[in-house]
Amino acid sequence: GEDVEQSLFLSVREGDSSVINCTYTDSSSTYLYWYKQEPGAGLQLLTYIFSNMDMKQDQRLTVLLNKKDKHLSLRIADTQTGDSAIYFCAESEDNYGQNFVFGPGTRLSVLP
Amino acid sequence: DTEVTQTPKHLVMGMTNKKSLKCEQHMGHRAMYWYKQKAKKPPELMFVYSYEKLSINESVPSRFSPECPNSSLLNLHLHALQPEDSALYLCASSQERIGGSPNYGYTFGSGTRLTVV
């Protein structure tokens, strides 16, 4: 079945850039997403990218997609302490989430 | 209103209790979902309602019983739960696909943290 992999932990210093990586196996993935989950909270959609795009930028967030290698990354510029959270990569074949496959999540710790 | 509201935020229940989790949205979304999330794990889909009809049930035990009384409300009725059912229960809602539009508005609630004792 489909599988989504992420490294589990990342620590960066405040002001540095963070890069969170994700790999997926499903060739028919059409939509790829990044969600943020703060402690005790639900999931917040940060951004998404279609599989026919290579890059998407939204303020401090840059998503890069290498469809050949099935590799997705999320870069957070000027990382702040408020960015400390778990970041989930997810993929689906449709755009209404009935076939979401989530990765295990990357815990980002931002050090002052 | 662009939120999915879940109540209660925390719930402690005994294994013989009956309780219900509630979820509400007023975004006009016609699909609503229940997820279960164990600590340090990604969410796992439990149920999907589309136009108030159950469309997906991911082999969830019968001690979890969903209900969608109308397009804005989603309940999860709990009965005879086990301690391993302790988790964060997340509700989400979205538009149905509209011509492939990416603006499906998939939105999660903050969750109910359930502890079964």
Short mmCIF file of C-alpha atoms in Angstrom, two decimals:
data_model
loop_
_atom_site.label_atom_id
_atom_site.label_comp_id
_atom_site.label_asym_id
_atom_site.label_seq_id
_atom_site.Cartn_x
_atom_site.Cartn_y
_atom_site.Cartn_z
CA GLY A 1 0.00 0.00 0.00
CA GLU A 2 0.91 3.64 0.02
CA ASP A 3 3.62 4.75 2.41
CA VAL A 4 4.85 8.16 3.49
CA GLU A 5 8.13 8.52 5.37
CA GLN A 6 9.63 11.42 7.31
CA SER A 7 12.54 11.85 9.66
CA LEU A 8 11.14 12.04 13.19
CA PHE A 9 13.12 14.92 14.70
CA LEU A 10 14.73 18.19 13.60
CA SER A 11 16.37 20.88 15.75
CA VAL A 12 17.33 24.30 14.43
CA ARG A 13 18.37 27.62 15.94
CA GLU A 14 15.99 30.56 15.87
CA GLY A 15 16.51 32.58 12.70
CA ASP A 16 17.94 29.67 10.71
CA SER A 17 16.09 27.88 7.93
CA SER A 18 14.43 24.52 8.60
CA VAL A 19 14.07 21.86 5.94
CA ILE A 20 11.70 18.99 6.61
CA ASN A 21 11.82 16.11 4.16
CA CYS A 22 9.25 13.54 3.10
CA THR A 23 9.25 10.61 0.71
CA TYR A 24 6.22 8.78 -0.62
CA THR A 25 5.66 5.65 -2.64
CA ASP A 26 2.32 6.14 -4.40
CA SER A 27 2.91 7.13 -8.03
CA SER A 28 -0.69 8.21 -8.40
CA SER A 29 -0.44 10.82 -5.65
CA THR A 30 -2.05 13.91 -7.02
CA TYR A 31 -1.97 16.24 -4.04
CA LEU A 32 0.72 16.57 -1.40
CA TYR A 33 0.23 18.50 1.81
CA TRP A 34 2.03 19.83 4.82
CA TYR A 35 0.14 20.03 8.12
CA LYS A 36 1.33 21.56 11.39
CA GLN A 37 0.21 20.28 14.78
CA GLU A 38 1.02 22.20 17.93
CA PRO A 39 0.85 20.42 21.30
CA GLY A 40 -2.71 19.53 22.26
CA ALA A 41 -4.14 21.00 19.07
CA GLY A 42 -5.62 19.75 15.82
CA LEU A 43 -3.93 19.78 12.45
CA GLN A 44 -3.50 23.04 10.59
CA LEU A 45 -3.05 22.93 6.83
CA LEU A 46 0.08 24.92 6.00
CA THR A 47 0.26 24.42 2.27
CA TYR A 48 -0.34 21.93 -0.51
CA ILE A 49 1.11 21.29 -3.95
CA PHE A 50 -0.20 19.53 -7.03
CA SER A 51 1.92 16.76 -8.44
CA ASN A 52 2.37 18.71 -11.69
CA MET A 53 4.19 21.52 -9.84
CA ASP A 54 7.85 21.64 -8.82
CA MET A 55 7.76 24.43 -6.32
CA LYS A 56 5.34 26.54 -4.36
CA GLN A 57 6.21 29.53 -2.19
CA ASP A 58 3.99 31.09 0.42
CA GLN A 59 5.62 33.76 2.60
CA ARG A 60 8.23 31.95 4.76
CA LEU A 61 7.27 28.53 3.40
CA THR A 62 8.75 26.94 0.29
CA VAL A 63 7.63 23.51 -0.90
CA LEU A 64 9.80 21.59 -3.35
CA LEU A 65 8.56 18.49 -5.14
CA ASN A 66 10.76 16.02 -7.00
CA LYS A 67 8.19 13.76 -8.57
CA LYS A 68 10.78 11.47 -10.15
CA ASP A 69 12.29 10.69 -6.75
CA LYS A 70 8.92 11.00 -4.94
CA HIS A 71 10.51 13.49 -2.56
CA LEU A 72 8.78 16.47 -0.97
CA SER A 73 10.38 19.08 1.24
CA LEU A 74 9.16 22.00 3.33
CA ARG A 75 11.56 24.87 3.95
CA ILE A 76 10.72 27.37 6.67
CA ALA A 77 12.78 30.54 6.39
CA ASP A 78 13.76 32.54 9.49
CA THR A 79 12.44 29.85 11.82
CA GLN A 80 10.82 31.18 15.00
CA THR A 81 10.09 29.55 18.35
CA GLY A 82 6.40 29.58 17.39
CA ASP A 83 7.25 27.19 14.57
CA SER A 84 8.04 24.45 17.10
CA ALA A 85 5.47 21.73 16.37
CA ILE A 86 5.01 18.41 14.62
CA TYR A 87 4.87 18.66 10.84
CA PHE A 88 2.97 15.98 8.93
CA CYS A 89 3.45 15.29 5.26
CA ALA A 90 0.36 13.76 3.59
CA GLU A 91 -0.56 12.61 0.13
CA SER A 92 -3.81 11.79 -1.58
CA GLU A 93 -5.14 10.98 -5.00
CA ASP A 94 -8.05 13.37 -4.60
CA ASN A 95 -8.56 16.76 -3.07
CA TYR A 96 -11.08 16.04 -0.39
CA GLY A 97 -9.07 13.85 1.90
CA GLN A 98 -10.90 10.57 1.78
CA ASN A 99 -7.70 8.84 0.84
CA PHE A 100 -5.18 10.78 2.88
CA VAL A 101 -2.02 8.95 3.84
CA PHE A 102 -0.10 10.75 6.55
CA GLY A 103 3.58 10.42 7.32
CA PRO A 104 4.69 9.79 10.92
CA GLY A 105 5.39 13.47 11.54
CA THR A 106 8.61 15.42 12.13
CA ARG A 107 8.99 17.10 15.51
CA LEU A 108 10.64 20.48 14.91
CA SER A 109 12.36 22.04 17.91
CA VAL A 110 13.50 25.64 17.58
CA LEU A 111 16.29 26.58 19.98
CA PRO A 112 16.72 30.21 21.09
CA ASP B 1 -16.89 31.07 10.44
CA THR B 2 -13.97 28.96 9.23
CA GLU B 3 -13.66 26.60 12.16
CA VAL B 4 -14.49 23.08 13.15
CA THR B 5 -15.53 23.05 16.80
CA GLN B 6 -15.19 19.93 18.91
CA THR B 7 -16.57 19.34 22.40
CA PRO B 8 -15.57 18.41 24.97
CA LYS B 9 -11.85 19.21 24.77
CA HIS B 10 -11.04 16.58 27.39
CA LEU B 11 -13.01 13.51 28.48
CA VAL B 12 -12.25 10.84 31.06
CA MET B 13 -14.58 7.86 31.04
CA GLY B 14 -14.80 4.44 32.60
CA MET B 15 -15.02 1.29 30.55
CA THR B 16 -18.73 0.89 31.32
CA ASN B 17 -19.69 4.48 30.52
CA LYS B 18 -21.53 5.81 27.49
CA LYS B 19 -20.41 9.18 26.21
CA SER B 20 -20.54 11.19 23.00
CA LEU B 21 -18.07 13.43 21.20
CA LYS B 22 -19.50 16.31 19.22
CA CYS B 23 -18.26 18.17 16.15
CA GLU B 24 -19.80 21.20 14.46
CA GLN B 25 -18.99 23.29 11.40
CA HIS B 26 -20.83 26.11 9.66
CA MET B 27 -18.76 26.36 6.50
CA GLY B 28 -21.30 24.55 4.34
CA HIS B 29 -19.00 21.54 4.05
CA ARG B 30 -20.80 18.38 3.02
CA ALA B 31 -18.10 15.87 4.02
CA MET B 32 -17.16 15.25 7.65
CA TYR B 33 -14.61 12.89 9.14
CA TRP B 34 -13.53 11.27 12.38
CA TYR B 35 -9.85 10.50 12.96
CA LYS B 36 -8.11 8.82 15.86
CA GLN B 37 -4.59 9.96 16.79
CA LYS B 38 -2.41 8.12 19.28
CA ALA B 39 0.52 9.91 20.87
CA LYS B 40 3.41 10.57 18.49
CA LYS B 41 1.52 9.00 15.59
CA PRO B 42 -0.25 10.46 12.56
CA PRO B 43 -4.05 10.58 12.48
CA GLU B 44 -5.88 7.46 11.35
CA LEU B 45 -9.17 7.77 9.47
CA MET B 46 -12.14 6.14 11.21
CA PHE B 47 -15.30 7.35 9.46
CA VAL B 48 -16.30 9.54 6.53
CA TYR B 49 -19.74 11.07 6.06
CA SER B 50 -20.65 12.53 2.70
CA TYR B 51 -23.95 14.38 2.41
CA GLU B 52 -24.91 12.97 5.82
CA LYS B 53 -24.45 9.39 4.69
CA LEU B 54 -21.69 7.14 6.00
CA SER B 55 -19.44 6.51 3.02
CA ILE B 56 -16.32 5.04 4.59
CA ASN B 57 -15.91 2.98 7.75
CA GLU B 58 -12.30 1.91 8.16
CA SER B 59 -13.06 -1.32 10.05
CA VAL B 60 -13.61 0.48 13.33
CA PRO B 61 -14.91 -1.58 16.31
CA SER B 62 -18.64 -1.29 16.98
CA ARG B 63 -18.00 0.32 20.36
CA PHE B 64 -17.53 3.49 18.26
CA SER B 65 -20.78 4.59 16.63
CA PRO B 66 -20.88 7.69 14.40
CA GLU B 67 -23.94 9.78 13.73
CA CYS B 68 -24.50 12.71 11.38
CA PRO B 69 -27.82 14.33 12.37
CA ASN B 70 -27.44 17.11 9.81
CA SER B 71 -24.88 18.64 7.50
CA SER B 72 -23.34 20.76 10.27
CA LEU B 73 -23.07 18.19 13.05
CA LEU B 74 -21.16 14.99 13.55
CA ASN B 75 -21.25 12.87 16.69
CA LEU B 76 -19.21 9.91 17.84
CA HIS B 77 -20.98 7.76 20.40
CA LEU B 78 -18.73 5.76 22.71
CA HIS B 79 -19.70 2.67 24.67
CA ALA B 80 -17.73 -0.01 26.50
CA LEU B 81 -14.37 1.43 25.46
CA GLN B 82 -11.02 -0.07 26.37
CA PRO B 83 -7.98 1.73 27.81
CA GLU B 84 -6.22 1.34 24.45
CA ASP B 85 -8.92 3.56 22.93
CA SER B 86 -7.41 6.50 24.82
CA ALA B 87 -6.30 8.97 22.13
CA LEU B 88 -6.94 12.35 20.56
CA TYR B 89 -10.09 12.18 18.43
CA LEU B 90 -10.06 14.67 15.59
CA CYS B 91 -13.00 15.80 13.51
CA ALA B 92 -12.51 17.35 10.08
CA SER B 93 -14.72 18.67 7.32
CA SER B 94 -14.30 19.54 3.66
CA GLN B 95 -16.14 20.49 0.54
CA GLU B 96 -16.90 17.74 -1.87
CA ARG B 97 -14.80 17.85 -5.01
CA ILE B 98 -15.99 20.70 -7.21
CA GLY B 99 -14.55 20.30 -10.67
CA GLY B 100 -11.14 19.49 -9.26
CA SER B 101 -10.88 22.80 -7.43
CA PRO B 102 -8.06 22.80 -4.90
CA ASN B 103 -10.07 24.97 -2.55
CA TYR B 104 -11.60 22.04 -0.79
CA GLY B 105 -11.14 23.73 2.57
CA TYR B 106 -10.22 20.59 4.48
CA THR B 107 -10.26 21.77 8.09
CA PHE B 108 -9.47 19.92 11.31
CA GLY B 109 -10.91 20.65 14.74
CA SER B 110 -8.70 20.87 17.81
CA GLY B 111 -9.72 17.43 18.97
CA THR B 112 -11.10 15.74 22.07
CA ARG B 113 -8.48 14.12 24.26
CA LEU B 114 -10.11 10.93 25.53
CA THR B 115 -8.82 8.91 28.46
CA VAL B 116 -10.44 5.57 29.23
CA VAL B 117 -9.85 4.33 32.77
#
